[in-house]
mmCIF file of C-alpha atoms and ligand atoms in Angstrom:
data_model
loop_
_atom_site.group_PDB
_atom_site.id
_atom_site.type_symbol
_atom_site.label_atom_id
_atom_site.label_comp_id
_atom_site.label_asym_id
_atom_site.label_seq_id
_atom_site.Cartn_x
_atom_site.Cartn_y
_atom_site.Cartn_z
ATOM 1 C CA UNK A 24 -29.311 15.657 33.477
ATOM 2 C CA UNK A 25 -32.532 14.123 32.086
ATOM 3 C CA UNK A 26 -32.553 11.086 29.922
ATOM 4 C CA UNK A 27 -34.820 12.949 27.113
ATOM 5 C CA UNK A 28 -32.647 15.862 27.164
ATOM 6 C CA UNK A 29 -29.248 13.787 26.495
ATOM 7 C CA UNK A 30 -27.673 14.223 22.883
ATOM 8 C CA UNK A 31 -26.314 11.128 22.138
ATOM 9 C CA UNK A 32 -28.031 7.968 22.044
ATOM 10 C CA UNK A 33 -28.891 5.710 24.584
ATOM 11 C CA UNK A 34 -25.676 2.509 23.708
ATOM 12 C CA UNK A 35 -22.826 1.777 26.085
ATOM 13 C CA UNK A 36 -19.672 -0.073 26.143
ATOM 14 C CA UNK A 37 -21.073 -3.594 25.228
ATOM 15 C CA UNK A 38 -22.345 -2.239 22.176
ATOM 16 C CA UNK A 39 -19.152 -0.389 20.905
ATOM 17 C CA UNK A 40 -17.047 -3.421 21.638
ATOM 18 C CA UNK A 41 -19.220 -5.937 19.580
ATOM 19 C CA UNK A 42 -19.973 -3.271 16.780
ATOM 20 C CA UNK A 43 -15.841 -2.351 16.784
ATOM 21 C CA UNK A 44 -15.033 -6.644 16.522
ATOM 22 C CA UNK A 45 -17.804 -7.815 14.753
ATOM 23 C CA UNK A 46 -17.637 -5.334 11.410
ATOM 24 C CA UNK A 47 -13.471 -6.155 11.846
ATOM 25 C CA UNK A 48 -13.665 -9.844 11.734
ATOM 26 C CA UNK A 49 -16.012 -9.333 9.143
ATOM 27 C CA UNK A 50 -13.743 -7.712 6.714
ATOM 28 C CA UNK A 51 -10.825 -9.686 7.826
ATOM 29 C CA UNK A 52 -12.379 -13.194 6.959
ATOM 30 C CA UNK A 53 -13.506 -11.905 3.515
ATOM 31 C CA UNK A 54 -9.975 -10.293 2.314
ATOM 32 C CA UNK A 55 -8.922 -13.803 3.636
ATOM 33 C CA UNK A 56 -8.702 -14.317 -0.030
ATOM 34 C CA UNK A 57 -7.841 -11.093 -2.636
ATOM 35 C CA UNK A 58 -7.412 -9.829 -6.486
ATOM 36 C CA UNK A 59 -4.177 -7.907 -4.864
ATOM 37 C CA UNK A 60 -2.467 -7.740 -2.013
ATOM 38 C CA UNK A 61 -0.547 -4.084 -1.510
ATOM 39 C CA UNK A 62 2.100 -4.255 1.360
ATOM 40 C CA UNK A 63 2.790 -0.320 2.398
ATOM 41 C CA UNK A 64 0.720 2.264 2.427
ATOM 42 C CA UNK A 65 3.315 5.664 1.429
ATOM 43 C CA UNK A 66 2.985 6.545 -1.805
ATOM 44 C CA UNK A 67 3.694 4.241 -4.683
ATOM 45 C CA UNK A 68 0.885 2.035 -2.851
ATOM 46 C CA UNK A 69 -1.357 4.105 -2.106
ATOM 47 C CA UNK A 70 -1.954 4.876 -6.287
ATOM 48 C CA UNK A 71 -0.966 1.681 -7.480
ATOM 49 C CA UNK A 72 -4.041 0.272 -4.820
ATOM 50 C CA UNK A 73 -6.445 2.879 -5.511
ATOM 51 C CA UNK A 74 -5.916 2.589 -9.069
ATOM 52 C CA UNK A 75 -5.968 -1.231 -8.893
ATOM 53 C CA UNK A 76 -9.805 -0.982 -7.029
ATOM 54 C CA UNK A 77 -10.958 1.762 -9.212
ATOM 55 C CA UNK A 78 -10.947 -1.130 -11.917
ATOM 56 C CA UNK A 79 -13.024 -3.669 -9.220
ATOM 57 C CA UNK A 80 -10.829 -5.481 -8.281
ATOM 58 C CA UNK A 81 -10.821 -6.416 -4.941
ATOM 59 C CA UNK A 82 -7.433 -4.622 -2.669
ATOM 60 C CA UNK A 83 -6.692 -5.561 0.748
ATOM 61 C CA UNK A 84 -3.915 -3.224 2.270
ATOM 62 C CA UNK A 85 -0.744 -4.194 5.013
ATOM 63 C CA UNK A 86 0.565 -1.347 6.701
ATOM 64 C CA UNK A 87 2.469 -2.034 9.294
ATOM 65 C CA UNK A 88 2.206 1.729 11.345
ATOM 66 C CA UNK A 89 -1.392 2.735 12.100
ATOM 67 C CA UNK A 90 -1.658 5.357 9.578
ATOM 68 C CA UNK A 91 -0.694 5.526 6.110
ATOM 69 C CA UNK A 92 1.194 7.387 3.996
ATOM 70 C CA UNK A 93 5.003 6.825 4.670
ATOM 71 C CA UNK A 94 6.843 9.540 4.160
ATOM 72 C CA UNK A 95 4.338 11.529 1.734
ATOM 73 C CA UNK A 96 3.226 13.898 5.025
ATOM 74 C CA UNK A 97 6.352 15.693 5.031
ATOM 75 C CA UNK A 98 7.953 17.442 1.592
ATOM 76 C CA UNK A 99 11.622 16.691 2.543
ATOM 77 C CA UNK A 100 14.003 17.819 5.962
ATOM 78 C CA UNK A 101 10.942 17.799 8.130
ATOM 79 C CA UNK A 102 9.478 20.256 5.960
ATOM 80 C CA UNK A 103 5.842 20.022 4.620
ATOM 81 C CA UNK A 104 5.209 20.653 1.158
ATOM 82 C CA UNK A 105 5.773 18.059 -1.195
ATOM 83 C CA UNK A 106 7.536 18.591 -5.209
ATOM 84 C CA UNK A 107 6.253 17.066 -8.015
ATOM 85 C CA UNK A 108 8.158 17.424 -11.653
ATOM 86 C CA UNK A 109 5.638 17.159 -14.404
ATOM 87 C CA UNK A 110 3.957 15.107 -14.970
ATOM 88 C CA UNK A 111 2.953 14.223 -11.524
ATOM 89 C CA UNK A 112 0.285 16.800 -11.180
ATOM 90 C CA UNK A 113 -1.190 14.541 -13.253
ATOM 91 C CA UNK A 114 -2.111 12.577 -9.863
ATOM 92 C CA UNK A 115 -2.766 15.799 -7.927
ATOM 93 C CA UNK A 116 -5.487 17.194 -10.132
ATOM 94 C CA UNK A 117 -6.642 13.478 -10.096
ATOM 95 C CA UNK A 118 -7.514 13.669 -6.177
ATOM 96 C CA UNK A 119 -8.190 17.292 -6.332
ATOM 97 C CA UNK A 120 -4.898 18.467 -4.721
ATOM 98 C CA UNK A 121 -3.949 22.420 -5.411
ATOM 99 C CA UNK A 122 -0.792 23.514 -6.353
ATOM 100 C CA UNK A 123 1.450 26.049 -7.708
ATOM 101 C CA UNK A 124 3.725 26.322 -10.343
ATOM 102 C CA UNK A 125 7.049 27.170 -8.257
ATOM 103 C CA UNK A 126 9.388 27.091 -11.159
ATOM 104 C CA UNK A 127 8.242 25.262 -15.583
ATOM 105 C CA UNK A 128 7.323 21.935 -15.006
ATOM 106 C CA UNK A 129 8.146 21.788 -10.915
ATOM 107 C CA UNK A 130 4.535 22.439 -8.648
ATOM 108 C CA UNK A 131 4.146 22.025 -5.007
ATOM 109 C CA UNK A 132 1.315 21.013 -2.722
ATOM 110 C CA UNK A 133 0.837 21.325 0.638
ATOM 111 C CA UNK A 134 2.257 17.663 2.377
ATOM 112 C CA UNK A 135 -1.518 16.459 4.933
ATOM 113 C CA UNK A 136 -3.466 18.215 2.217
ATOM 114 C CA UNK A 137 -1.805 15.762 -0.292
ATOM 115 C CA UNK A 138 -1.522 12.733 2.101
ATOM 116 C CA UNK A 139 -5.207 12.760 3.433
ATOM 117 C CA UNK A 140 -6.350 13.308 0.185
ATOM 118 C CA UNK A 141 -5.287 10.701 -1.455
ATOM 119 C CA UNK A 142 -5.552 8.219 1.621
ATOM 120 C CA UNK A 143 -9.205 8.857 0.943
ATOM 121 C CA UNK A 144 -9.489 8.573 -3.078
ATOM 122 C CA UNK A 145 -7.720 4.751 -2.106
ATOM 123 C CA UNK A 146 -10.503 4.652 0.787
ATOM 124 C CA UNK A 147 -13.185 5.375 -2.018
ATOM 125 C CA UNK A 148 -12.436 3.088 -4.360
ATOM 126 C CA UNK A 149 -12.885 0.261 -1.994
ATOM 127 C CA UNK A 150 -9.570 -0.524 -0.725
ATOM 128 C CA UNK A 151 -10.036 -2.137 2.954
ATOM 129 C CA UNK A 152 -7.118 -1.613 5.208
ATOM 130 C CA UNK A 153 -5.042 -4.113 7.372
ATOM 131 C CA UNK A 154 -3.084 -1.968 9.466
ATOM 132 C CA UNK A 155 -0.681 -2.148 12.929
ATOM 133 C CA UNK A 156 0.014 -5.285 10.773
ATOM 134 C CA UNK A 157 3.715 -6.815 9.742
ATOM 135 C CA UNK A 158 4.684 -8.565 6.810
ATOM 136 C CA UNK A 159 6.216 -11.393 7.573
ATOM 137 C CA UNK A 160 6.598 -13.597 4.809
ATOM 138 C CA UNK A 161 5.624 -15.021 1.665
ATOM 139 C CA UNK A 162 3.010 -17.913 0.503
ATOM 140 C CA UNK A 163 4.648 -19.677 -2.299
ATOM 141 C CA UNK A 164 3.138 -21.766 -5.446
ATOM 142 C CA UNK A 165 4.398 -24.061 -7.956
ATOM 143 C CA UNK A 166 7.357 -22.867 -9.229
ATOM 144 C CA UNK A 167 8.242 -20.021 -6.895
ATOM 145 C CA UNK A 168 4.503 -17.984 -8.054
ATOM 146 C CA UNK A 169 4.288 -15.548 -5.046
ATOM 147 C CA UNK A 170 0.224 -16.115 -4.042
ATOM 148 C CA UNK A 171 0.185 -14.326 -0.882
ATOM 149 C CA UNK A 172 1.636 -13.049 2.545
ATOM 150 C CA UNK A 173 2.146 -14.534 6.199
ATOM 151 C CA UNK A 174 1.798 -11.573 8.603
ATOM 152 C CA UNK A 175 1.577 -10.485 12.092
ATOM 153 C CA UNK A 176 0.426 -7.516 14.407
ATOM 154 C CA UNK A 177 2.949 -4.791 14.284
ATOM 155 C CA UNK A 178 3.516 -5.111 18.600
ATOM 156 C CA UNK A 179 3.430 -8.872 18.345
ATOM 157 C CA UNK A 180 6.124 -8.440 15.853
ATOM 158 C CA UNK A 181 8.424 -6.351 17.174
ATOM 159 C CA UNK A 182 8.544 -8.080 20.996
ATOM 160 C CA UNK A 183 11.141 -10.504 21.813
ATOM 161 C CA UNK A 184 10.636 -14.240 20.634
ATOM 162 C CA UNK A 185 10.426 -15.498 24.055
ATOM 163 C CA UNK A 186 7.616 -13.175 25.667
ATOM 164 C CA UNK A 187 5.680 -13.708 21.837
ATOM 165 C CA UNK A 188 5.875 -17.177 20.719
ATOM 166 C CA UNK A 189 2.798 -16.836 18.373
ATOM 167 C CA UNK A 190 2.236 -18.084 14.800
ATOM 168 C CA UNK A 191 1.483 -15.232 12.256
ATOM 169 C CA UNK A 192 -1.193 -15.954 9.819
ATOM 170 C CA UNK A 193 -1.537 -15.721 6.050
ATOM 171 C CA UNK A 194 -3.568 -14.180 3.164
ATOM 172 C CA UNK A 195 -3.629 -15.522 -0.278
ATOM 173 C CA UNK A 196 -3.778 -13.597 -3.551
ATOM 174 C CA UNK A 197 -3.538 -13.813 -6.910
ATOM 175 C CA UNK A 198 -0.439 -10.869 -6.865
ATOM 176 C CA UNK A 199 1.041 -8.877 -4.637
ATOM 177 C CA UNK A 200 2.802 -5.821 -4.829
ATOM 178 C CA UNK A 201 5.721 -4.903 -2.245
ATOM 179 C CA UNK A 202 5.640 -0.960 -2.220
ATOM 180 C CA UNK A 203 7.489 -0.955 1.270
ATOM 181 C CA UNK A 204 9.813 1.337 0.494
ATOM 182 C CA UNK A 205 13.524 1.865 0.840
ATOM 183 C CA UNK A 206 14.333 -1.795 2.894
ATOM 184 C CA UNK A 207 12.012 -3.999 -0.384
ATOM 185 C CA UNK A 208 10.908 -6.187 2.806
ATOM 186 C CA UNK A 209 9.055 -8.749 -0.173
ATOM 187 C CA UNK A 210 12.324 -8.484 -2.651
ATOM 188 C CA UNK A 211 14.630 -8.761 -0.218
ATOM 189 C CA UNK A 212 12.854 -11.974 1.128
ATOM 190 C CA UNK A 213 12.876 -13.976 -1.860
ATOM 191 C CA UNK A 214 16.520 -12.756 -2.469
ATOM 192 C CA UNK A 215 16.994 -14.906 0.739
ATOM 193 C CA UNK A 216 15.457 -17.453 -0.096
ATOM 194 C CA UNK A 217 17.524 -17.950 -3.676
ATOM 195 C CA UNK A 218 14.792 -17.301 -5.664
ATOM 196 C CA UNK A 219 16.399 -13.679 -6.488
ATOM 197 C CA UNK A 220 19.685 -11.859 -7.203
ATOM 198 C CA UNK A 221 21.368 -10.079 -3.763
ATOM 199 C CA UNK A 222 19.719 -6.229 -4.301
ATOM 200 C CA UNK A 223 21.962 -3.820 -4.601
ATOM 201 C CA UNK A 224 20.349 -0.720 -2.327
ATOM 202 C CA UNK A 225 19.139 1.913 -4.750
ATOM 203 C CA UNK A 226 21.891 4.410 -5.979
ATOM 204 C CA UNK A 227 22.967 7.570 -4.649
ATOM 205 C CA UNK A 228 20.629 10.843 -5.610
ATOM 206 C CA UNK A 229 20.190 12.229 -8.744
ATOM 207 C CA UNK A 230 16.887 13.264 -9.829
ATOM 208 C CA UNK A 231 17.024 13.867 -13.367
ATOM 209 C CA UNK A 232 17.213 10.386 -13.970
ATOM 210 C CA UNK A 233 15.767 7.723 -10.892
ATOM 211 C CA UNK A 234 12.351 9.675 -11.548
ATOM 212 C CA UNK A 235 12.321 8.487 -15.176
ATOM 213 C CA UNK A 236 14.118 4.638 -14.304
ATOM 214 C CA UNK A 237 11.419 4.234 -11.423
ATOM 215 C CA UNK A 238 8.605 4.463 -13.661
ATOM 216 C CA UNK A 239 9.783 2.587 -16.350
ATOM 217 C CA UNK A 240 11.305 -0.342 -14.163
ATOM 218 C CA UNK A 241 8.188 -0.402 -12.331
ATOM 219 C CA UNK A 242 5.873 -4.233 -12.538
ATOM 220 C CA UNK A 243 6.623 -7.481 -12.144
ATOM 221 C CA UNK A 244 9.785 -8.213 -10.262
ATOM 222 C CA UNK A 245 9.108 -12.053 -10.172
ATOM 223 C CA UNK A 246 5.936 -14.569 -10.714
ATOM 224 C CA UNK A 247 2.694 -12.951 -8.522
ATOM 225 C CA UNK A 248 5.251 -10.248 -7.364
ATOM 226 C CA UNK A 249 5.190 -6.701 -8.198
ATOM 227 C CA UNK A 250 7.132 -3.583 -7.474
ATOM 228 C CA UNK A 251 6.312 0.209 -7.201
ATOM 229 C CA UNK A 252 8.320 3.227 -5.159
ATOM 230 C CA UNK A 253 11.176 2.628 -3.353
ATOM 231 C CA UNK A 254 11.639 -0.710 -3.695
ATOM 232 C CA UNK A 255 12.035 -0.316 -7.233
ATOM 233 C CA UNK A 256 14.913 1.451 -7.229
ATOM 234 C CA UNK A 257 16.527 -0.586 -4.223
ATOM 235 C CA UNK A 258 15.586 -3.880 -6.364
ATOM 236 C CA UNK A 259 17.585 -2.645 -9.350
ATOM 237 C CA UNK A 260 20.072 0.238 -8.050
ATOM 238 C CA UNK A 261 18.455 3.084 -9.460
ATOM 239 C CA UNK A 262 19.298 5.936 -8.042
ATOM 240 C CA UNK A 263 17.419 7.945 -5.264
ATOM 241 C CA UNK A 264 15.384 11.172 -5.856
ATOM 242 C CA UNK A 265 14.622 12.405 -3.064
ATOM 243 C CA UNK A 266 12.736 14.991 -1.737
ATOM 244 C CA UNK A 267 9.964 14.763 -5.756
ATOM 245 C CA UNK A 268 6.910 12.921 -5.181
ATOM 246 C CA UNK A 269 5.423 13.011 -9.158
ATOM 247 C CA UNK A 270 8.094 9.445 -9.789
ATOM 248 C CA UNK A 271 6.542 7.193 -6.815
ATOM 249 C CA UNK A 272 2.783 8.777 -7.786
ATOM 250 C CA UNK A 273 3.451 7.338 -11.036
ATOM 251 C CA UNK A 274 5.134 4.383 -10.041
ATOM 252 C CA UNK A 275 1.937 3.636 -8.333
ATOM 253 C CA UNK A 276 -0.011 4.107 -11.802
ATOM 254 C CA UNK A 277 2.633 1.953 -13.767
ATOM 255 C CA UNK A 278 2.216 -0.279 -11.325
ATOM 256 C CA UNK A 279 -1.377 -0.793 -11.602
ATOM 257 C CA UNK A 280 -1.125 -0.669 -14.926
ATOM 258 C CA UNK A 281 1.054 -4.215 -15.077
ATOM 259 C CA UNK A 282 -1.432 -5.495 -12.326
ATOM 260 C CA UNK A 283 -4.633 -4.904 -14.048
ATOM 261 C CA UNK A 284 -3.460 -6.522 -17.689
ATOM 262 C CA UNK A 285 -2.450 -9.357 -15.371
ATOM 263 C CA UNK A 286 -5.785 -10.009 -13.242
ATOM 264 C CA UNK A 287 -7.644 -9.679 -16.931
ATOM 265 C CA UNK A 288 -5.754 -12.286 -18.188
ATOM 266 C CA UNK A 289 -5.926 -14.427 -15.088
ATOM 267 C CA UNK A 290 -9.663 -13.667 -15.078
ATOM 268 C CA UNK A 291 -10.509 -14.393 -18.979
ATOM 269 C CA UNK A 292 -12.982 -11.825 -19.023
ATOM 270 C CA UNK A 293 -11.274 -8.495 -16.788
ATOM 271 C CA UNK A 294 -14.429 -8.889 -14.287
ATOM 272 C CA UNK A 295 -13.288 -9.411 -10.421
ATOM 273 C CA UNK A 296 -15.026 -12.779 -9.212
ATOM 274 C CA UNK A 297 -14.143 -11.876 -5.788
ATOM 275 C CA UNK A 298 -14.784 -8.416 -5.010
ATOM 276 C CA UNK A 299 -17.271 -8.121 -2.104
ATOM 277 C CA UNK A 300 -18.165 -11.784 -2.864
ATOM 278 C CA UNK A 301 -18.079 -12.892 1.096
ATOM 279 C CA UNK A 302 -20.329 -9.692 1.802
ATOM 280 C CA UNK A 303 -22.360 -9.510 -0.405
ATOM 281 C CA UNK A 304 -23.318 -13.453 -0.017
ATOM 282 C CA UNK A 305 -23.849 -12.288 3.635
ATOM 283 C CA UNK A 306 -26.139 -9.204 3.218
ATOM 284 C CA UNK A 307 -28.280 -11.211 1.136
HETATM 285 O O1 48F B 26 8.408 4.438 2.380
HETATM 286 P P1 48F B 26 7.523 5.048 2.149
HETATM 287 O O2 48F B 26 6.638 6.405 2.198
HETATM 288 O O3 48F B 26 7.358 4.639 0.719
HETATM 289 P P2 48F B 26 7.452 4.652 -0.817
HETATM 290 O O4 48F B 26 5.635 4.421 -1.257
HETATM 291 O O5 48F B 26 7.575 6.228 -1.245
HETATM 292 C C1 48F B 26 9.170 6.637 -0.574
HETATM 293 C C2 48F B 26 8.857 8.326 -1.226
HETATM 294 O O6 48F B 26 7.443 8.474 0.829
HETATM 295 C C3 48F B 26 10.024 9.003 0.028
HETATM 296 C C4 48F B 26 11.238 9.281 -1.337
HETATM 297 C C5 48F B 26 9.927 9.996 -2.437
HETATM 298 O O7 48F B 26 10.763 10.340 -3.418
HETATM 299 O O8 48F B 26 12.312 8.615 -1.592
HETATM 300 O O9 48F B 26 11.269 8.073 0.586
HETATM 301 O O10 48F B 26 7.849 3.961 -2.093
HETATM 302 O O11 48F B 26 5.834 4.246 2.410
HETATM 303 C C6 48F B 26 6.352 2.329 2.718
HETATM 304 C C7 48F B 26 5.717 2.205 3.545
HETATM 305 O O12 48F B 26 5.827 0.257 3.813
HETATM 306 C C8 48F B 26 5.494 0.601 5.618
HETATM 307 C C9 48F B 26 5.663 1.849 6.201
HETATM 308 O O13 48F B 26 5.535 1.978 7.311
HETATM 309 C C10 48F B 26 5.966 2.979 5.149
HETATM 310 O O14 48F B 26 4.256 3.278 5.140
HETATM 311 N N1 48F B 26 6.172 -0.982 5.783
HETATM 312 C C11 48F B 26 7.389 -1.006 5.601
HETATM 313 N N2 48F B 26 7.398 -1.922 6.127
HETATM 314 C C12 48F B 26 6.332 -2.854 6.068
HETATM 315 C C13 48F B 26 5.438 -1.698 5.814
HETATM 316 C C14 48F B 26 6.193 -4.398 6.188
HETATM 317 N N3 48F B 26 7.456 -5.035 6.655
HETATM 318 N N4 48F B 26 5.065 -4.297 6.554
HETATM 319 C C15 48F B 26 3.871 -3.056 6.118
HETATM 320 N N5 48F B 26 4.634 -2.443 6.132
#
């Protein structure tokens, strides 16, 4: 085919590689310091990150998998319809996902549709994502205040230590959110270090109790460390809710509200001095 007839621009391998390296490292460099780090990209973490970023704070999402969404792609039992109990559908309205009422107060939506729209709305709010990145440890300041996370690439974390003797790196933030689901990795780490009680684990399924309790308990767990989603149930021994997601979505919202109040108090006037700082400076 003649050069002039080619559909694609005449750009080769080295430009592609440089584009990836340059853009990724620039972003990562900028987000070494954020207002909030959310660890875990399931439904609760996605909502929390989205709402905090919408309030113009600088948010980094850390996710161990290459995809976001956690358990929100599938409703339950390998069936991809997700349910929410009233008023959880308010989040579906917000992200413009269609649903139908199957019985008064119970709504059903398509899992892939709801999950992909929630991820997109989080990205549109300005959240940056470090995926394939695994939480390893917490960063502390005086009086045990949590001030960041230590992470490594997921493949490195999953290889035997004798092969990968590679140190992790740390990211700093004003607040950190544990949205890692049933395992509550961050709060468990606090507990291992004697800075929090031993976690009871979540209780058995009782949907009519669990969702209200989850939203009530979502928020600050320890200085600098907040929690949303199943990690809250694990931390406080609350019953699980099974395959219904309104509690997860509203837990993310509650956690974001608490985070925003704290950030406003820390910054004095509510403005984020951090967001886009390095990239904006670089661009001017
Ligand atoms: O489990 P997950 O979806 O958490 P959630 O937001 O929602 C729970 C529901 O999906 C469901 C339920 C519904 O009622 O009970 O289970 O509480 O998502 C947790 C995310 O955290 C990531 C994990 O890959 C998933 O995407 N994650 C877990 N541990 C780590 C992590 C870690 N150590 N480092 C980074 N990401």
